[in-house]
């Protein structure tokens, strides 16, 4: 929104910006609830190690097939690491897809950064409204 030029802005443009912002916020409020239920699954060593993580990438479950015990400890550790990383990537992709569907542009997964971006958008809108009120 920072590219809006108040000198060229018409009331209809402002109405459209407000409507678009309200719609985006409405979609985002629904998405934040969905983000809480996002999980990611991944596997390593041809499925001998499996991991399940939540939307933040925190491990919820690790499952090891009995046959994995035939591997040495280093190979087991690598398989588990591979499974967790794959699960975290799957969760990240699911989060990004939800956010992209709501906004058309993926937000950063760091919630503090996302909050800062929303604040910046809000400040841009307030500045535009203030500029219009002065004219």
PDB file of N, CA, C and O in Angstrom, residues 29-68:
ATOM      1  N   UNK A  29      -8.213 -14.340   9.244  1.00  0.00           N
ATOM      2  CA  UNK A  29      -8.699 -14.792  10.548  1.00  0.00           C
ATOM      3  C   UNK A  29      -9.138 -16.249  10.474  1.00  0.00           C
ATOM      4  O   UNK A  29      -8.927 -17.009  11.421  1.00  0.00           O
ATOM      5  N   UNK A  30      -9.711 -16.659   9.363  1.00  0.00           N
ATOM      6  CA  UNK A  30     -10.062 -18.061   9.183  1.00  0.00           C
ATOM      7  C   UNK A  30      -8.840 -18.947   9.028  1.00  0.00           C
ATOM      8  O   UNK A  30      -8.791 -20.064   9.537  1.00  0.00           O
ATOM      9  N   UNK A  31      -7.831 -18.433   8.353  1.00  0.00           N
ATOM     10  CA  UNK A  31      -6.616 -19.212   8.106  1.00  0.00           C
ATOM     11  C   UNK A  31      -5.853 -19.461   9.398  1.00  0.00           C
ATOM     12  O   UNK A  31      -5.312 -20.547   9.607  1.00  0.00           O
ATOM     13  N   UNK A  32      -5.820 -18.480  10.291  1.00  0.00           N
ATOM     14  CA  UNK A  32      -5.055 -18.667  11.522  1.00  0.00           C
ATOM     15  C   UNK A  32      -5.594 -19.844  12.324  1.00  0.00           C
ATOM     16  O   UNK A  32      -4.839 -20.571  12.954  1.00  0.00           O
ATOM     17  N   UNK A  33      -6.895 -20.070  12.295  1.00  0.00           N
ATOM     18  CA  UNK A  33      -7.463 -21.248  12.949  1.00  0.00           C
ATOM     19  C   UNK A  33      -7.012 -22.526  12.274  1.00  0.00           C
ATOM     20  O   UNK A  33      -6.702 -23.523  12.931  1.00  0.00           O
ATOM     21  N   UNK A  34      -6.957 -22.499  10.941  1.00  0.00           N
ATOM     22  CA  UNK A  34      -6.508 -23.679  10.193  1.00  0.00           C
ATOM     23  C   UNK A  34      -5.028 -23.970  10.429  1.00  0.00           C
ATOM     24  O   UNK A  34      -4.612 -25.136  10.444  1.00  0.00           O
ATOM     25  N   UNK A  35      -4.236 -22.923  10.618  1.00  0.00           N
ATOM     26  CA  UNK A  35      -2.800 -23.113  10.824  1.00  0.00           C
ATOM     27  C   UNK A  35      -2.518 -23.939  12.077  1.00  0.00           C
ATOM     28  O   UNK A  35      -1.524 -24.669  12.134  1.00  0.00           O
ATOM     29  N   UNK A  36      -3.396 -23.819  13.067  1.00  0.00           N
ATOM     30  CA  UNK A  36      -3.200 -24.581  14.300  1.00  0.00           C
ATOM     31  C   UNK A  36      -3.318 -26.085  14.066  1.00  0.00           C
ATOM     32  O   UNK A  36      -2.761 -26.872  14.822  1.00  0.00           O
ATOM     33  N   UNK A  37      -4.031 -26.487  13.025  1.00  0.00           N
ATOM     34  CA  UNK A  37      -4.221 -27.920  12.784  1.00  0.00           C
ATOM     35  C   UNK A  37      -3.277 -28.478  11.721  1.00  0.00           C
ATOM     36  O   UNK A  37      -3.328 -29.667  11.419  1.00  0.00           O
ATOM     37  N   UNK A  38      -2.405 -27.648  11.172  1.00  0.00           N
ATOM     38  CA  UNK A  38      -1.466 -28.108  10.144  1.00  0.00           C
ATOM     39  C   UNK A  38      -0.468 -29.077  10.754  1.00  0.00           C
ATOM     40  O   UNK A  38       0.013 -28.879  11.867  1.00  0.00           O
ATOM     41  N   UNK A  39      -0.192 -30.139  10.027  1.00  0.00           N
ATOM     42  CA  UNK A  39       0.863 -31.078  10.389  1.00  0.00           C
ATOM     43  C   UNK A  39       1.685 -31.374   9.147  1.00  0.00           C
ATOM     44  O   UNK A  39       1.250 -31.110   8.031  1.00  0.00           O
ATOM     45  N   UNK A  40       2.847 -31.905   9.362  1.00  0.00           N
ATOM     46  CA  UNK A  40       3.689 -32.347   8.268  1.00  0.00           C
ATOM     47  C   UNK A  40       4.201 -33.742   8.572  1.00  0.00           C
ATOM     48  O   UNK A  40       4.482 -34.064   9.722  1.00  0.00           O
ATOM     49  N   UNK A  41       4.280 -34.560   7.537  1.00  0.00           N
ATOM     50  CA  UNK A  41       4.787 -35.922   7.702  1.00  0.00           C
ATOM     51  C   UNK A  41       5.979 -36.119   6.785  1.00  0.00           C
ATOM     52  O   UNK A  41       6.015 -35.585   5.676  1.00  0.00           O
ATOM     53  N   UNK A  42       6.939 -36.891   7.260  1.00  0.00           N
ATOM     54  CA  UNK A  42       8.110 -37.188   6.455  1.00  0.00           C
ATOM     55  C   UNK A  42       8.679 -38.533   6.838  1.00  0.00           C
ATOM     56  O   UNK A  42       8.340 -39.091   7.886  1.00  0.00           O
ATOM     57  N   UNK A  43       9.532 -39.058   5.962  1.00  0.00           N
ATOM     58  CA  UNK A  43      10.129 -40.352   6.249  1.00  0.00           C
ATOM     59  C   UNK A  43      11.590 -40.364   5.841  1.00  0.00           C
ATOM     60  O   UNK A  43      12.047 -39.520   5.071  1.00  0.00           O
ATOM     61  N   UNK A  44      12.308 -41.337   6.387  1.00  0.00           N
ATOM     62  CA  UNK A  44      13.714 -41.536   6.056  1.00  0.00           C
ATOM     63  C   UNK A  44      13.998 -43.023   5.967  1.00  0.00           C
ATOM     64  O   UNK A  44      13.224 -43.858   6.453  1.00  0.00           O
ATOM     65  N   UNK A  45      15.109 -43.352   5.357  1.00  0.00           N
ATOM     66  CA  UNK A  45      15.535 -44.756   5.193  1.00  0.00           C
ATOM     67  C   UNK A  45      14.418 -45.583   4.579  1.00  0.00           C
ATOM     68  O   UNK A  45      14.032 -46.632   5.096  1.00  0.00           O
ATOM     69  N   UNK A  46      13.885 -45.090   3.466  1.00  0.00           N
ATOM     70  CA  UNK A  46      12.825 -45.797   2.731  1.00  0.00           C
ATOM     71  C   UNK A  46      11.625 -46.137   3.610  1.00  0.00           C
ATOM     72  O   UNK A  46      11.055 -47.225   3.520  1.00  0.00           O
ATOM     73  N   UNK A  47      11.263 -45.203   4.498  1.00  0.00           N
ATOM     74  CA  UNK A  47      10.078 -45.392   5.324  1.00  0.00           C
ATOM     75  C   UNK A  47      10.314 -46.109   6.638  1.00  0.00           C
ATOM     76  O   UNK A  47       9.372 -46.311   7.403  1.00  0.00           O
ATOM     77  N   UNK A  48      11.543 -46.455   6.932  1.00  0.00           N
ATOM     78  CA  UNK A  48      11.820 -47.126   8.211  1.00  0.00           C
ATOM     79  C   UNK A  48      11.696 -46.156   9.391  1.00  0.00           C
ATOM     80  O   UNK A  48      11.418 -46.567  10.506  1.00  0.00           O
ATOM     81  N   UNK A  49      11.928 -44.889   9.135  1.00  0.00           N
ATOM     82  CA  UNK A  49      11.743 -43.848  10.157  1.00  0.00           C
ATOM     83  C   UNK A  49      10.705 -42.871   9.631  1.00  0.00           C
ATOM     84  O   UNK A  49      10.772 -42.438   8.481  1.00  0.00           O
ATOM     85  N   UNK A  50       9.719 -42.545  10.470  1.00  0.00           N
ATOM     86  CA  UNK A  50       8.688 -41.588  10.083  1.00  0.00           C
ATOM     87  C   UNK A  50       8.553 -40.538  11.176  1.00  0.00           C
ATOM     88  O   UNK A  50       8.695 -40.837  12.363  1.00  0.00           O
ATOM     89  N   UNK A  51       8.255 -39.313  10.757  1.00  0.00           N
ATOM     90  CA  UNK A  51       8.089 -38.223  11.718  1.00  0.00           C
ATOM     91  C   UNK A  51       6.810 -37.472  11.401  1.00  0.00           C
ATOM     92  O   UNK A  51       6.404 -37.348  10.238  1.00  0.00           O
ATOM     93  N   UNK A  52       6.196 -36.964  12.458  1.00  0.00           N
ATOM     94  CA  UNK A  52       5.014 -36.109  12.362  1.00  0.00           C
ATOM     95  C   UNK A  52       5.330 -34.855  13.163  1.00  0.00           C
ATOM     96  O   UNK A  52       5.760 -34.952  14.331  1.00  0.00           O
ATOM     97  N   UNK A  53       5.151 -33.693  12.542  1.00  0.00           N
ATOM     98  CA  UNK A  53       5.392 -32.420  13.225  1.00  0.00           C
ATOM     99  C   UNK A  53       4.133 -31.566  13.142  1.00  0.00           C
ATOM    100  O   UNK A  53       3.278 -31.769  12.276  1.00  0.00           O
ATOM    101  N   UNK A  54       4.044 -30.578  14.054  1.00  0.00           N
ATOM    102  CA  UNK A  54       2.923 -29.642  13.986  1.00  0.00           C
ATOM    103  C   UNK A  54       3.268 -28.516  13.010  1.00  0.00           C
ATOM    104  O   UNK A  54       4.339 -28.512  12.399  1.00  0.00           O
ATOM    105  N   UNK A  55       2.375 -27.567  12.880  1.00  0.00           N
ATOM    106  CA  UNK A  55       2.566 -26.478  11.923  1.00  0.00           C
ATOM    107  C   UNK A  55       3.772 -25.613  12.200  1.00  0.00           C
ATOM    108  O   UNK A  55       4.288 -24.954  11.301  1.00  0.00           O
ATOM    109  N   UNK A  56       4.243 -25.603  13.446  1.00  0.00           N
ATOM    110  CA  UNK A  56       5.431 -24.831  13.804  1.00  0.00           C
ATOM    111  C   UNK A  56       6.703 -25.647  13.624  1.00  0.00           C
ATOM    112  O   UNK A  56       7.802 -25.157  13.872  1.00  0.00           O
ATOM    113  N   UNK A  57       6.559 -26.906  13.200  1.00  0.00           N
ATOM    114  CA  UNK A  57       7.720 -27.757  12.976  1.00  0.00           C
ATOM    115  C   UNK A  57       8.165 -28.519  14.210  1.00  0.00           C
ATOM    116  O   UNK A  57       9.186 -29.210  14.173  1.00  0.00           O
ATOM    117  N   UNK A  58       7.399 -28.427  15.290  1.00  0.00           N
ATOM    118  CA  UNK A  58       7.742 -29.147  16.514  1.00  0.00           C
ATOM    119  C   UNK A  58       7.354 -30.624  16.365  1.00  0.00           C
ATOM    120  O   UNK A  58       6.260 -30.935  15.901  1.00  0.00           O
ATOM    121  N   UNK A  59       8.229 -31.493  16.792  1.00  0.00           N
ATOM    122  CA  UNK A  59       8.007 -32.934  16.651  1.00  0.00           C
ATOM    123  C   UNK A  59       6.840 -33.368  17.536  1.00  0.00           C
ATOM    124  O   UNK A  59       6.804 -33.081  18.720  1.00  0.00           O
ATOM    125  N   UNK A  60       5.895 -34.066  16.906  1.00  0.00           N
ATOM    126  CA  UNK A  60       4.769 -34.643  17.645  1.00  0.00           C
ATOM    127  C   UNK A  60       4.977 -36.137  17.857  1.00  0.00           C
ATOM    128  O   UNK A  60       4.583 -36.680  18.877  1.00  0.00           O
ATOM    129  N   UNK A  61       5.589 -36.779  16.856  1.00  0.00           N
ATOM    130  CA  UNK A  61       5.726 -38.233  16.931  1.00  0.00           C
ATOM    131  C   UNK A  61       6.853 -38.706  16.020  1.00  0.00           C
ATOM    132  O   UNK A  61       7.026 -38.194  14.913  1.00  0.00           O
ATOM    133  N   UNK A  62       7.599 -39.684  16.505  1.00  0.00           N
ATOM    134  CA  UNK A  62       8.606 -40.390  15.710  1.00  0.00           C
ATOM    135  C   UNK A  62       8.228 -41.867  15.748  1.00  0.00           C
ATOM    136  O   UNK A  62       7.960 -42.421  16.811  1.00  0.00           O
ATOM    137  N   UNK A  63       8.193 -42.487  14.574  1.00  0.00           N
ATOM    138  CA  UNK A  63       7.874 -43.912  14.491  1.00  0.00           C
ATOM    139  C   UNK A  63       9.029 -44.617  13.782  1.00  0.00           C
ATOM    140  O   UNK A  63       9.460 -44.177  12.709  1.00  0.00           O
ATOM    141  N   UNK A  64       9.491 -45.689  14.393  1.00  0.00           N
ATOM    142  CA  UNK A  64      10.574 -46.482  13.807  1.00  0.00           C
ATOM    143  C   UNK A  64      10.062 -47.887  13.533  1.00  0.00           C
ATOM    144  O   UNK A  64       9.514 -48.542  14.420  1.00  0.00           O
ATOM    145  N   UNK A  65      10.249 -48.344  12.313  1.00  0.00           N
ATOM    146  CA  UNK A  65       9.913 -49.723  11.969  1.00  0.00           C
ATOM    147  C   UNK A  65      10.952 -50.640  12.609  1.00  0.00           C
ATOM    148  O   UNK A  65      12.134 -50.282  12.678  1.00  0.00           O
ATOM    149  N   UNK A  66      10.553 -51.803  13.057  1.00  0.00           N
ATOM    150  CA  UNK A  66      11.511 -52.716  13.706  1.00  0.00           C
ATOM    151  C   UNK A  66      12.735 -53.017  12.841  1.00  0.00           C
ATOM    152  O   UNK A  66      13.843 -53.155  13.359  1.00  0.00           O
ATOM    153  N   UNK A  67      12.562 -53.067  11.538  1.00  0.00           N
ATOM    154  CA  UNK A  67      13.696 -53.397  10.655  1.00  0.00           C
ATOM    155  C   UNK A  67      14.806 -52.350  10.707  1.00  0.00           C
ATOM    156  O   UNK A  67      15.938 -52.631  10.329  1.00  0.00           O
ATOM    157  N   UNK A  68      14.496 -51.131  11.227  1.00  0.00           N
ATOM    158  CA  UNK A  68      15.532 -50.102  11.276  1.00  0.00           C
ATOM    159  C   UNK A  68      16.655 -50.481  12.243  1.00  0.00           C
ATOM    160  O   UNK A  68      17.774 -50.011  12.139  1.00  0.00           O
TER     161      UNK A  68
END
